[in-house]
Each structure stands twice: as structure tokens, then as C-alpha cells.
């Protein structure tokens, strides 16, 4: 088990001309389950490969258990890694696959056997020990890959999109197994995924990375607990990345600023009250108003203070327990998505007036930074 | 195949078979000729395919056994053919093993490591290889002649010199193996590194076992090329005891007398080790070794 500390970590190509990762500062505590999320091309896998030593660190420090390991080759770092492609040794049986690292460490035969069988038992692989990888299903192979790193008792577990090659049902099941495994072993783990559901369900803390923009200081957007990122995203990028379906964004301008609450005017003319601290802004500043599909109220009667937005229903996705209504609204390019429980009375092409509770709104300035929310969101 | 086929397919199949049989004849005929000549009494290159007076005289002489002809004269074997055969096998086996060792490590560097001028080096080696080694015969002779003054066992007329001269031609093998290495997912070696393997261990325990088919191919190719090689061996080797079979067999054909029968027997003998090597190596020419390792 180990603490991982990243200080001003950079990864660049072409001798420092093209950056993939810039100024990554991060402290992963002992025993913590951290997820790196971000769209493809944000460098999350690269960051993981830098931590295990498969990718060189251009500058900055990487510390494992307090020791700088920048120049330590991967075989000496004592970390375990589960690859997206499983990367099992095809010419070895499951047993040999799992014992490979232990044999290299010159461990005694008895101890190797004991460790392999124990890991196999906990992953329900005992009956597969003498099979070769090609005779197994995707889920089984993935479990072997996990078992192979467990037997080493590494200081740190690294997962590089381990579930992305599995089908949906298996993915949910493996997600549970991974959560159980972490609860049992309590080993520091880093999990890379582009699937925010995996990150939200598994991780103690989430690190959101973005593709490095031109001239940006860093591409580390926000670090925090899953619900903290969900409720208090610090900028537009995190707000739009976390949560499914995506948060709706309206362009607006400030009518009144305040420490407790503010008033904004959407470009279409609708005026809304929001509970955000805009004391740093001026009246008339351009802002972006964000509201999650789940935070919108279905019935206009419930809208406090007349906080309502009207749109025309385009399509309705009925999922059974809930429905997503896609509204046309002049201020939104794509669609204004609203989640409702009961959509029976709704018809396409009809107008729909939804409530936008002031405490559920997010507000961002022109640079995309969030104005702090002043009231906790309204829960049912 | 469940696909619907046109009716005339049957005739096409027969036409294909006919072509194949013709091709087979083309390949087999010279070989059968040689076998036939080696069992024919007297030294005649022409004659019927099945010898009219089959005789083992050439085989006996080639194998070093004196032969008593029908008229009572006893023919002594003229050349140490079995020694030549042993020389050939020894040189070919050592050369092939060394070629394998050099080309796998070379190919690993080109396939996996990053270094400057890699691409240029690869192309350059390819271009240099286009210059036939035969045309460098003089250079080889002069080189080993000189070298022999300082390192006697690497001088002219030694097998070591011959082996070293053969090791120059490994570019093709490097290309072959490099291509195969590149088809194996790098994640396997990365995974081995995470498991605690040094680069050498990852190469030895992961990459090499997965590359056995191409290694077998390279070994066979190297063996066949070496055992049949004539020009370089004929220049570097001089003593009758040092010759390889390919060079030695030529001794049966001197200007005054072409001993076709003895030559044919020696030729068949050369084919023997190749056949054995091929039969042994065939076991390793399997596909699908890497199946199941990584999700494609």
C-alpha cells in the first residue's frame, strides 16, 4: 500500500513543444480508490503509464511511498496493472500467467502455489487454472489479469480501462467485483476510464482531465469526491463531463449580482433567480446558466418565484421508470433535456413550461469558471 | 462452404488439379533423375528413370566402403565424403544457430527500441545486402588470409572463417523477424515488465516463445542456404578434409572425367540433413500461438 504524490508532472513530445499533460499536481492517499476520467485524448492513460513506468516523465516529480521514482524502471516499482487488452501471456496457462511474476521474484514453489490458488479462489478461477487464455471468455480473461496483479501484492493497483472490452451486463458485474476487491484488499488503486458511471460508482475520488487547450496552464480540471464533482463542478468542462445526460447550458447575462443570490436574464428574455455568489462580477456580464436534466421540475406549479423556462417538445425518450424530454429552445444549440417521471400527458410539438429551482442552478462566468452555489441543492 | 457455386466449378477443380500435378512433376523430375543416376552402374547422366542395372557402387564409394566390381577390380573411395557431410552439417548448424541469435536480437532492437537513425539503418542494411556476397569473394579471401596471421583459427581454410563470412547475410532474417515481433502486442511485454521482468526476461520468456514459428522458418532458411552454399566455401576452404559437401561434390566432376554417379549420390546425401531439419522444425511451424492474449 502506498501514497502516490505527483508534483508539477509534465509529459511532452518533440523536446517540449507538444504537451500532453501539463502541471499535474495530485496526492493520492494510502488505500484510496482514485479514478482518472476525461474524454479520449486527455492523457489519462498516459498519466497512468507514467505512474507505472511504461512512459517516461518529461519533468516534475513522481513519489511512491515518499521516494522519488521518476527513473525507476517498471519492474522495480512493485505496482500491479490491469490492461485494457488484458495482455495475458498466450503461451501460458492461467496458473503460469499468475505465477510468472512470482517466479521471476524467485519465490519458493510452495508459496507461489499458495498465493496463486488463493487468488484463484477469490476470483472464482480455480477450475480454469490449467486453461490457456484463448479457451476463456472475456470476463474470465479479465479476472485472470486481475488475479495476476493480486498475487504480486503490489503497493499500487493500476487499471487502464479494464472493463471497456466487456459487454454491458458483464461490466456491471465486474464493477461490483472490483469494488468488493478494493474493500477487501484496501490497496491504493488508480482507475482510468472514459465512462463516468464507472468512475462515479467505484472511486473515492475522481480526477477530471481535459485535452490540453492551447495556452492552458494545466489540463487537470478538478479533483474531488464523486458527488462533490456532480454538485459543485468548478468549471464548464467538469459540469458538462460529469452527469448523464449532460447538463443543459443557456447563455445569459447578469441582471443583479449578490453574495447570496443573483438574477440573470437568458438571451431569449426569460428572467431567473439563482442562488449563486456573483459578488465578484458586474451587472451585465455574460454568463452561462447550467441546469441538469434531473434538477428541472416537471410541473410549473411547483416552480418557486416564477423560475420557469418554456420550450417546445421535440422528442420524448420513454425508458419506463423515467422519461427524457428533448425541448427546442432558442438559446440552446442542441436540445434542452428534461427528465420527468411521468410523461403521459406530453406530446411532441406542444409547449412545455418547466420549473428551474434557483437552488439547482449552476452559473459560470465567461471564462467558464463557476460562481459558488450558496444553497444546497433541492433533493426529493 | 455453403455458398452456392456455379455448375462448371467441378471442371475448374479438375483443371486446377491437373496444373498441380504438372507442377509437381516439374519439381520431382530432377530429383528423381538424381536418385536414379546414383543407383545406375557406371557414370552416365542420361538413361531411363528406373535403372536397368541397379547398382550400389556409387553409394558404397560415397559412404567410404571399397567396392568390388563385377570384373573383380576393387575400387577405392577417392574422397572423404562422410567427412564433408559432417563438415557441412557442423557449419550449417552453427551458422544457423548464430544467425538466429543475431537476427532475433537485432530484430528486437528494430522492432521495440527507440534509437536515432533507426529507419536509415534498416534501409542501409537492405541496400548493402543487394550487393551479392559472391562479388566480395576477393575481399573475403584477403580478409581471412590477413586475419589468419593473427588468429590462426579464423584464417583461411577454417570452418570458423566460413561461419563468420556467412553471418553477414542476416538482413533478410532481421526483416522477417522484425515484422513478426511487430505483430505481437507490445502490451504483453509491458505487462511482463510490470510483473517484475527485466527487458531481457520479457524478451526471453514472452516474446521469443511467441515467435517460435518465425524462428523455425529463419532457422530452416539459414540452414538450407548454408548447406548448399558454394562460391564462398570454395574460395575459403582448400584442404580436402575441410571441404563442405557442396564444394566437395564438385571434385567428382573434373575435366577429364565426369563421375555423375558419385556426384549424384553425394547430392542426395546433401538433401538428407535438410530433410531431417525440416521434419524436426515442422512441429514449430504452427499458427495461432498468440491467440487469446489480448482482446483484438
XYZ file of C-alpha atoms in Angstrom:
676
model
C 0.000 0.000 0.000
C 1.276 3.369 -0.803
C 0.761 7.039 -1.116
C 1.306 8.496 -4.568
C 2.372 12.083 -4.990
C 2.580 13.903 -8.295
C 4.264 17.284 -8.350
C 4.202 19.502 -11.449
C 4.206 16.421 -13.637
C 4.595 17.117 -17.354
C 4.569 14.967 -20.439
C 5.689 16.491 -23.673
C 6.845 15.306 -27.058
C 9.168 16.893 -29.616
C 11.507 18.187 -26.926
C 8.909 20.145 -25.010
C 6.933 21.562 -27.908
C 3.775 19.473 -27.699
C 2.360 18.865 -24.266
C 0.017 16.027 -23.438
C -0.069 16.604 -19.707
C 0.892 19.833 -18.011
C 1.393 20.737 -14.357
C -0.356 17.774 -12.804
C -0.358 18.135 -9.009
C -2.036 15.316 -7.178
C -1.840 13.474 -3.900
C -3.388 10.028 -3.753
C -3.716 8.857 -0.183
C -2.916 5.388 1.067
C -5.771 2.999 0.367
C -7.710 5.428 -1.749
C -9.525 4.442 -4.930
C -8.947 7.205 -7.437
C -10.419 7.399 -10.917
C -8.939 9.384 -13.796
C -11.692 10.405 -16.167
C -11.757 12.509 -19.255
C -12.612 12.333 -22.927
C -10.261 10.490 -25.258
C -7.034 12.353 -25.881
C -6.899 13.943 -22.438
C -3.824 11.940 -21.450
C -5.367 9.880 -18.650
C -3.840 6.617 -19.872
C -0.526 8.346 -20.417
C -0.619 9.589 -16.844
C -1.256 6.055 -15.624
C 1.589 4.700 -17.736
C 3.873 7.343 -16.302
C 2.989 6.198 -12.802
C 3.844 2.576 -13.566
C 6.951 3.455 -15.538
C 5.941 2.460 -19.053
C 6.098 6.067 -20.161
C 8.864 8.497 -19.363
C 8.196 11.559 -17.251
C 9.268 14.709 -19.095
C 9.540 16.830 -15.968
C 8.174 17.026 -12.458
C 8.303 14.521 -9.631
C 6.539 11.253 -9.013
C 6.785 9.910 -5.499
C 5.735 6.467 -4.315
C 5.709 5.983 -0.554
C 7.769 9.132 -0.221
C 10.544 8.088 -2.620
C 11.053 9.738 -5.955
C 10.678 7.018 -8.582
C 10.918 9.027 -11.817
C 13.840 6.988 -13.071
C 12.958 3.619 -11.592
C 12.221 1.006 -14.298
C 8.726 -0.530 -14.154
C 9.943 -3.931 -12.972
C 11.241 -2.372 -9.751
C 8.252 -0.206 -8.894
C 6.169 -3.039 -7.447
C 2.897 -1.867 -8.912
C 0.211 -4.048 -10.452
C -1.537 -3.172 -13.648
C -4.590 -4.482 -15.461
C -4.524 -3.612 -19.139
C -7.469 -2.755 -21.325
C -6.493 -5.599 -23.653
C -5.851 -7.937 -20.658
C -2.354 -8.675 -22.043
C -2.301 -12.271 -20.818
C 0.643 -14.380 -21.897
C -0.998 -16.542 -24.566
C 1.512 -19.397 -24.360
C 0.997 -19.933 -20.631
C -1.855 -21.428 -18.670
C -3.765 -19.342 -16.153
C -1.614 -20.767 -13.381
C 1.608 -19.911 -15.221
C 0.281 -16.468 -16.070
C -0.367 -15.732 -12.441
C 2.871 -17.310 -11.238
C 5.085 -15.569 -13.791
C 5.971 -12.554 -11.670
C 6.412 -14.639 -8.540
C 8.784 -16.994 -10.332
C 10.836 -14.028 -11.516
C 10.988 -12.888 -7.890
C 12.461 -16.327 -7.078
C 9.738 -17.169 -4.605
C 9.525 -20.744 -3.310
C 7.270 -23.164 -5.191
C 5.012 -23.711 -2.201
C 4.435 -20.047 -1.635
C 3.757 -19.459 -5.330
C 1.185 -22.243 -5.362
C -0.442 -20.984 -2.215
C -0.734 -17.435 -3.489
C -1.989 -18.453 -6.916
C -4.629 -20.755 -5.507
C -5.788 -18.209 -3.004
C -6.154 -15.553 -5.679
C -7.855 -18.061 -7.979
C -10.327 -18.953 -5.255
C -11.222 -15.358 -4.543
C -11.767 -14.675 -8.249
C -13.572 -17.989 -8.929
C -10.865 -19.118 -11.319
C -9.894 -22.368 -9.613
C -11.475 -24.586 -12.274
C -9.720 -22.629 -15.034
C -6.186 -22.774 -13.660
C -4.910 -25.158 -16.329
C -6.546 -23.463 -19.281
C -4.856 -21.209 -21.771
C -6.211 -17.697 -22.325
C -7.618 -18.479 -25.750
C -10.023 -21.019 -24.237
C -11.647 -18.447 -21.967
C -14.281 -15.747 -22.272
C -13.600 -12.036 -21.985
C -14.787 -11.804 -18.398
C -12.682 -14.766 -17.335
C -9.618 -13.323 -19.033
C -10.177 -10.052 -17.265
C -10.339 -11.868 -13.930
C -7.073 -13.649 -14.731
C -5.492 -10.293 -15.490
C -6.696 -9.024 -12.125
C -5.504 -12.195 -10.398
C -2.097 -11.828 -11.972
C -1.633 -8.485 -10.279
C -3.193 -9.546 -6.968
C -0.735 -12.394 -6.370
C 2.138 -9.929 -6.513
C 0.670 -7.997 -3.594
C 1.634 -4.710 -5.243
C 1.889 -1.392 -3.482
C -0.441 0.122 -6.014
C -3.093 -1.179 -8.394
C -3.461 0.461 -11.761
C -6.435 -0.205 -14.011
C -6.363 1.003 -17.598
C -9.983 0.947 -18.791
C -10.290 -2.659 -17.649
C -13.974 -3.075 -18.409
C -14.250 -1.373 -21.774
C -13.939 -4.625 -23.722
C -16.745 -6.380 -21.844
C -20.420 -6.338 -22.684
C -22.761 -4.235 -20.599
C -24.103 -6.902 -18.240
C -20.639 -8.270 -17.519
C -19.331 -4.768 -16.995
C -21.823 -4.112 -14.208
C -20.929 -7.424 -12.582
C -17.170 -6.845 -12.833
C -17.653 -3.353 -11.459
C -19.158 -4.900 -8.343
C -16.304 -7.396 -8.107
C -13.738 -4.627 -8.367
C -15.498 -2.662 -5.625
C -15.581 -5.735 -3.394
C -11.926 -6.454 -4.149
C -10.920 -2.966 -3.150
C -12.925 -3.172 0.061
C -11.156 -6.403 0.939
C -7.572 -5.512 -0.010
C -7.643 -1.770 0.710
C -4.774 -1.271 -1.727
C -4.285 2.166 -3.232
C -5.855 1.989 -6.677
C -5.924 4.203 -9.727
C -8.558 3.549 -12.301
C -8.607 5.081 -15.753
C -11.897 5.252 -17.575
C -13.793 7.413 -20.011
C -17.026 6.085 -18.554
C -18.110 8.478 -15.829
C -20.565 5.927 -14.422
C -17.656 3.602 -13.575
C -15.766 6.481 -12.047
C -18.743 7.681 -10.006
C -19.610 4.223 -8.681
C -16.117 2.920 -7.898
C -13.982 5.838 -6.891
C -13.457 7.591 -3.580
C -12.082 10.489 -5.535
C -12.276 11.474 -9.155
C -9.674 13.343 -11.140
C -11.112 15.038 -14.212
C -8.667 15.663 -17.038
C -9.314 17.545 -20.256
C -7.470 17.581 -23.567
C -4.860 20.274 -23.152
C -6.121 23.516 -24.662
C -3.801 25.968 -26.391
C -2.031 28.095 -23.798
C -3.711 26.392 -20.833
C -1.791 26.181 -17.562
C -2.825 22.619 -16.819
C -5.256 20.001 -18.005
C -6.171 18.882 -14.513
C -9.682 20.277 -14.256
C -10.911 19.215 -10.835
C -10.219 16.662 -8.126
C -12.901 15.634 -5.675
C -15.359 13.100 -4.367
C -17.891 11.904 -6.966
C -20.833 13.844 -5.524
C -18.766 16.938 -4.994
C -17.938 16.973 -8.697
C -21.560 16.341 -9.511
C -22.969 19.088 -7.329
C -20.173 21.630 -7.363
C -18.299 21.384 -10.653
C -15.694 24.109 -10.665
C -15.972 24.883 -14.351
C -17.959 24.300 -17.514
C -15.833 21.362 -18.606
C -16.403 19.346 -15.450
C -20.065 20.353 -15.371
C -20.639 19.046 -18.871
C -18.499 15.933 -18.426
C -19.950 14.633 -15.164
C -23.569 13.603 -15.216
C -25.649 11.812 -17.786
C -27.436 13.094 -19.786
C -25.309 16.219 -19.991
C -26.111 19.417 -18.141
C -28.080 21.990 -20.162
C -26.379 25.314 -20.745
C -28.054 28.635 -21.529
C -26.228 31.809 -22.444
C -27.360 34.676 -20.281
C -26.287 37.940 -18.719
C -26.318 39.181 -15.121
C -29.162 41.478 -14.077
C -28.338 41.663 -10.378
C -25.250 40.456 -8.578
C -25.097 39.403 -4.967
C -23.421 37.270 -2.330
C -26.494 35.213 -1.575
C -28.426 35.241 -4.803
C -28.327 36.733 -8.259
C -30.675 37.412 -11.094
C -29.909 36.523 -14.683
C -31.607 37.161 -17.981
C -31.464 34.482 -20.635
C -30.830 35.707 -24.161
C -34.424 34.886 -25.025
C -35.604 37.323 -22.405
C -36.614 34.989 -19.585
C -35.523 36.238 -16.159
C -34.462 33.794 -13.457
C -33.292 33.946 -9.865
C -30.310 31.733 -8.978
C -28.584 31.009 -5.676
C -25.015 31.709 -6.685
C -22.476 34.112 -5.263
C -21.710 36.594 -8.027
C -20.172 39.310 -5.868
C -17.027 39.176 -7.991
C -18.940 40.035 -11.174
C -20.534 43.159 -12.594
C -24.085 43.669 -13.754
C -24.315 42.971 -17.468
C -21.525 40.351 -17.518
C -22.050 37.476 -19.889
C -22.654 34.230 -18.005
C -23.677 30.660 -18.694
C -26.520 29.135 -16.757
C -26.390 25.376 -16.225
C -29.154 23.078 -15.107
C -29.090 19.286 -15.016
C -31.939 17.379 -16.684
C -32.607 15.760 -13.295
C -32.808 19.073 -11.469
C -35.649 20.503 -13.538
C -39.168 20.339 -12.111
C -41.879 18.748 -14.131
C -44.840 20.863 -13.052
C -44.870 24.556 -13.442
C -46.993 24.923 -10.323
C -44.013 23.847 -8.240
C -41.646 26.454 -9.573
C -40.838 28.860 -6.831
C -40.516 32.567 -7.610
C -41.705 32.061 -11.174
C -38.410 30.475 -12.210
C -39.586 28.846 -15.389
C -38.281 28.138 -18.884
C -40.592 27.336 -21.768
C -39.637 25.152 -24.721
C -41.270 23.127 -27.459
C -41.187 19.358 -27.104
C -39.179 17.765 -29.909
C -38.883 14.116 -28.931
C -39.629 12.023 -25.868
C -37.475 9.063 -24.776
C -39.624 6.871 -22.567
C -37.493 4.489 -20.505
C -40.187 3.176 -18.162
C -39.130 4.481 -14.780
C -38.294 7.859 -16.251
C -38.529 9.796 -19.472
C -36.220 12.276 -21.106
C -37.938 15.067 -22.969
C -35.915 16.922 -25.579
C -37.068 20.511 -25.859
C -36.330 23.081 -28.518
C -35.215 26.350 -27.029
C -33.775 29.352 -28.893
C -30.794 29.677 -26.527
C -29.634 26.084 -26.804
C -27.992 24.677 -29.904
C -28.618 21.012 -29.274
C -31.633 20.321 -27.111
C -32.848 21.239 -23.675
C -33.094 17.855 -21.983
C -35.507 17.421 -19.115
C -36.007 14.322 -17.011
C -39.568 13.648 -15.895
C -41.122 10.702 -14.145
C -44.474 10.967 -15.811
C -44.601 11.859 -19.466
C -48.046 10.523 -20.307
C -49.622 13.947 -20.781
C -46.803 15.189 -23.002
C -46.929 15.225 -26.787
C -44.326 16.318 -29.324
C -44.742 19.786 -30.777
C -46.564 21.046 -27.676
C -45.148 23.719 -25.425
C -43.684 22.656 -22.087
C -43.042 25.022 -19.232
C -40.601 23.577 -16.716
C -39.573 24.807 -13.325
C -35.940 25.739 -12.727
C -35.437 25.874 -8.941
C -32.989 28.608 -8.007
C -31.002 26.310 -5.725
C -30.455 23.795 -8.534
C -28.820 26.207 -10.957
C -25.139 26.405 -11.811
C -23.662 29.663 -13.018
C -20.399 30.130 -14.886
C -18.561 33.263 -15.949
C -17.315 33.937 -19.455
C -14.067 32.062 -18.802
C -16.091 29.039 -17.762
C -15.341 29.213 -14.032
C -18.219 28.508 -11.660
C -19.764 31.065 -9.326
C -20.096 29.280 -5.954
C -23.526 27.904 -5.122
C -24.928 29.307 -1.913
C -27.638 26.795 -1.062
C -27.505 23.040 -1.075
C -29.439 21.575 -3.978
C -33.014 20.535 -3.524
C -33.466 16.812 -3.143
C -36.742 14.921 -3.298
C -18.675 -23.915 -47.714
C -22.360 -23.416 -48.065
C -22.098 -20.792 -50.728
C -23.895 -21.515 -53.981
C -21.341 -22.421 -56.645
C -21.714 -22.258 -60.413
C -22.092 -25.679 -62.052
C -18.886 -25.622 -64.023
C -16.912 -25.415 -60.787
C -16.263 -29.142 -60.977
C -14.273 -28.753 -64.208
C -12.338 -25.900 -62.743
C -11.362 -28.044 -59.786
C -10.103 -30.735 -62.138
C -8.196 -28.184 -64.193
C -6.553 -26.932 -61.028
C -5.598 -30.452 -60.042
C -4.081 -31.090 -63.457
C -1.987 -27.955 -63.160
C -0.820 -29.017 -59.763
C 0.177 -32.460 -60.944
C 2.150 -30.912 -63.804
C 3.875 -28.579 -61.371
C 4.685 -31.479 -59.091
C 6.226 -33.387 -61.994
C 8.333 -30.392 -62.842
C 9.663 -30.304 -59.300
C 10.029 -34.011 -58.778
C 11.619 -34.990 -62.094
C 15.120 -33.549 -61.494
C 15.159 -35.052 -58.035
C 14.161 -38.477 -59.287
C 16.778 -38.163 -62.009
C 19.498 -37.618 -59.435
C 18.323 -40.553 -57.343
C 18.207 -42.677 -60.457
C 21.719 -41.692 -61.578
C 23.083 -42.509 -58.132
C 21.805 -46.089 -58.405
C 22.847 -46.608 -62.028
C 26.007 -48.573 -62.646
C 28.662 -46.573 -64.474
C 28.741 -42.817 -64.692
C 26.075 -41.820 -67.160
C 23.987 -38.743 -66.873
C 21.320 -39.990 -69.259
C 19.298 -43.157 -69.202
C 15.917 -44.427 -68.143
C 14.418 -43.211 -64.910
C 14.333 -46.702 -63.432
C 17.941 -48.005 -63.685
C 18.297 -51.083 -65.886
C 21.287 -52.412 -63.946
C 20.768 -51.092 -60.470
C 23.991 -50.984 -58.528
C 25.078 -49.647 -55.162
C 28.608 -48.850 -56.300
C 28.274 -45.075 -56.084
C 26.650 -45.225 -52.699
C 29.319 -47.544 -51.380
C 32.118 -45.320 -52.629
C 30.436 -42.213 -51.288
C 29.975 -43.837 -47.908
C 33.630 -44.816 -47.844
C 33.299 -48.563 -48.500
C 35.580 -50.171 -51.159
C 33.538 -51.663 -53.983
C 34.328 -54.862 -55.847
C 33.239 -54.524 -59.431
C 31.854 -57.451 -61.474
C 35.217 -57.979 -63.157
C 36.969 -58.382 -59.808
C 38.723 -54.992 -59.677
C 38.368 -53.242 -56.368
C 37.543 -49.546 -56.442
C 38.749 -47.496 -53.506
C 36.756 -44.474 -52.378
C 38.532 -41.401 -53.718
C 37.178 -38.721 -51.379
C 36.246 -38.489 -47.676
C 32.596 -37.812 -48.459
C 31.336 -38.589 -44.962
C 33.799 -36.060 -43.512
C 32.474 -33.485 -45.967
C 28.920 -34.286 -44.922
C 29.856 -33.854 -41.288
C 31.612 -30.570 -42.126
C 28.512 -29.358 -43.913
C 26.219 -30.259 -41.068
C 28.520 -28.727 -38.482
C 28.982 -25.455 -40.376
C 25.288 -25.200 -41.222
C 24.056 -25.911 -37.712
C 26.431 -23.464 -36.057
C 25.783 -20.814 -38.705
C 22.010 -21.181 -38.428
C 22.115 -21.006 -34.639
C 24.313 -17.906 -34.720
C 22.175 -16.298 -37.415
C 19.118 -16.940 -35.247
C 20.771 -15.413 -32.194
C 21.982 -12.352 -34.088
C 18.842 -11.715 -36.084
C 16.410 -12.099 -33.159
C 18.323 -9.642 -31.016
C 18.806 -7.330 -33.986
C 15.139 -7.561 -34.883
C 14.184 -6.838 -31.261
C 16.169 -3.622 -31.387
C 14.493 -2.557 -34.609
C 11.021 -3.594 -33.507
C 10.976 -2.352 -29.929
C 13.740 0.067 -29.081
C 13.912 3.706 -29.976
C 17.232 4.998 -31.227
C 18.480 7.549 -33.688
C 18.821 6.702 -37.381
C 16.824 3.504 -36.917
C 14.989 3.797 -40.208
C 18.107 4.838 -42.072
C 19.998 1.901 -40.642
C 17.317 -0.546 -41.733
C 17.273 0.785 -45.283
C 21.021 0.918 -45.438
C 21.333 -2.715 -44.401
C 18.798 -3.634 -47.043
C 20.712 -1.786 -49.742
C 24.064 -3.279 -48.686
C 22.513 -6.716 -48.865
C 21.650 -6.122 -52.512
C 25.347 -6.362 -53.329
C 25.837 -10.129 -53.797
C 28.260 -11.674 -51.342
C 29.802 -13.621 -54.240
C 31.167 -10.395 -55.679
C 33.042 -9.825 -52.431
C 34.895 -13.120 -52.731
C 38.250 -11.436 -53.154
C 37.616 -9.332 -50.102
C 36.696 -12.390 -48.047
C 39.830 -14.170 -49.187
C 42.132 -11.251 -48.440
C 40.410 -10.531 -45.130
C 40.650 -14.024 -43.691
C 44.107 -14.510 -45.144
C 45.278 -11.494 -43.158
C 43.224 -12.380 -40.088
C 44.733 -15.864 -40.026
C 48.146 -14.348 -39.353
C 46.902 -13.092 -36.011
C 44.101 -15.501 -35.099
C 45.023 -18.848 -36.627
C 41.634 -20.475 -36.024
C 39.943 -17.695 -38.012
C 42.278 -17.883 -41.013
C 41.796 -19.338 -44.463
C 40.782 -22.973 -44.671
C 38.992 -22.936 -41.310
C 35.324 -23.520 -40.674
C 35.237 -20.582 -38.268
C 36.138 -18.228 -41.116
C 33.388 -19.711 -43.260
C 30.815 -19.318 -40.478
C 31.822 -15.710 -39.823
C 31.564 -14.899 -43.514
C 28.045 -16.382 -43.618
C 26.876 -14.264 -40.688
C 26.968 -11.155 -42.869
C 23.781 -12.049 -44.658
C 21.192 -11.690 -41.943
C 19.359 -8.564 -43.091
C 16.531 -10.544 -44.651
C 16.142 -12.540 -41.460
C 16.104 -9.381 -39.368
C 13.337 -8.000 -41.555
C 11.371 -11.233 -41.311
C 11.615 -11.482 -37.543
C 11.097 -7.764 -37.023
C 7.815 -7.974 -38.907
C 6.709 -10.854 -36.715
C 7.720 -9.125 -33.487
C 5.730 -6.079 -34.523
C 2.639 -8.224 -34.935
C 2.864 -9.197 -31.259
C 1.154 -6.704 -28.976
C 3.631 -4.641 -27.024
C 1.259 -4.781 -24.049
C 2.444 -8.347 -23.360
C 5.989 -7.204 -22.676
C 4.764 -4.157 -20.794
C 2.701 -6.454 -18.657
C 5.767 -8.615 -18.053
C 7.720 -5.514 -17.044
C 5.024 -4.650 -14.514
C 5.230 -8.241 -13.289
C 8.866 -7.577 -12.488
C 10.602 -8.782 -15.639
C 13.685 -7.027 -16.935
C 13.650 -6.248 -20.663
C 15.814 -9.316 -21.249
C 13.426 -11.551 -19.282
C 10.431 -10.164 -21.153
C 12.247 -10.895 -24.415
C 13.328 -14.370 -23.332
C 10.136 -15.588 -21.643
C 7.412 -13.722 -23.517
C 8.491 -12.555 -26.950
C 10.706 -15.473 -28.005
C 8.287 -18.290 -27.105
C 5.572 -16.487 -29.046
C 7.831 -16.099 -32.078
C 8.780 -19.768 -32.404
C 7.122 -20.180 -35.846
C 9.170 -17.419 -37.462
C 12.303 -18.602 -35.668
C 11.760 -22.062 -37.157
C 11.343 -20.533 -40.619
C 14.502 -18.481 -40.281
C 16.431 -21.473 -38.983
C 15.346 -23.653 -41.910
C 16.078 -20.933 -44.458
C 19.503 -20.284 -42.969
C 20.284 -23.999 -42.877
C 19.258 -24.593 -46.484
C 21.184 -21.571 -47.735
C 24.322 -22.514 -45.836
C 24.425 -26.188 -46.651
C 24.082 -25.541 -50.373
C 26.406 -22.536 -50.496
C 29.225 -22.963 -52.994
C 31.105 -19.801 -54.000
C 32.356 -18.573 -50.636
C 33.078 -22.061 -49.317
C 35.031 -22.931 -52.463
C 37.292 -19.916 -52.002
C 37.796 -20.065 -48.236
C 38.237 -23.829 -47.885
C 41.137 -25.582 -49.523
C 42.210 -28.730 -47.717
C 40.425 -31.903 -48.799
C 39.426 -32.657 -45.215
C 37.957 -29.215 -44.624
C 35.579 -29.075 -47.598
C 31.830 -28.977 -47.257
C 29.784 -31.417 -49.269
C 28.653 -28.776 -51.753
C 32.260 -27.918 -52.606
C 33.483 -31.493 -52.293
C 30.903 -32.949 -54.624
C 32.313 -30.779 -57.375
C 35.528 -32.814 -57.104
C 33.770 -35.703 -58.775
C 33.425 -33.610 -61.882
C 36.851 -32.896 -63.234
C 37.602 -32.045 -66.793
C 38.718 -35.490 -67.895
C 36.011 -37.483 -66.231
C 32.577 -36.612 -65.004
C 31.721 -39.106 -62.245
C 27.996 -38.420 -62.475
C 27.022 -41.400 -60.363
C 29.221 -40.499 -57.391
C 28.208 -36.861 -57.739
C 24.532 -37.808 -57.654
C 24.952 -39.961 -54.569
C 26.718 -37.092 -52.801
C 23.963 -34.707 -53.862
C 21.261 -36.941 -52.421
C 23.315 -37.131 -49.258
C 23.256 -33.311 -49.012
C 19.495 -33.364 -49.153
C 19.319 -35.673 -46.169
C 20.171 -33.216 -43.366
C 17.852 -30.612 -44.895
C 15.025 -33.097 -44.864
C 15.689 -34.054 -41.265
C 15.942 -30.430 -40.138
C 12.725 -29.638 -41.949
C 10.874 -32.559 -40.375
C 12.049 -31.517 -36.923
C 11.314 -27.825 -37.411
C 7.921 -28.507 -38.921
C 6.483 -29.110 -35.462
C 7.124 -25.491 -34.601
C 5.534 -24.056 -37.716
C 2.190 -23.638 -36.028
C -0.054 -20.636 -36.239
C -2.284 -19.122 -33.619
C 0.312 -19.074 -30.868
C -0.648 -15.587 -29.803
C -4.394 -16.190 -29.824
C -6.233 -15.134 -26.702
C -3.512 -12.967 -25.239
C -5.026 -9.625 -25.964
C -8.501 -8.585 -26.931
C -8.252 -7.616 -30.587
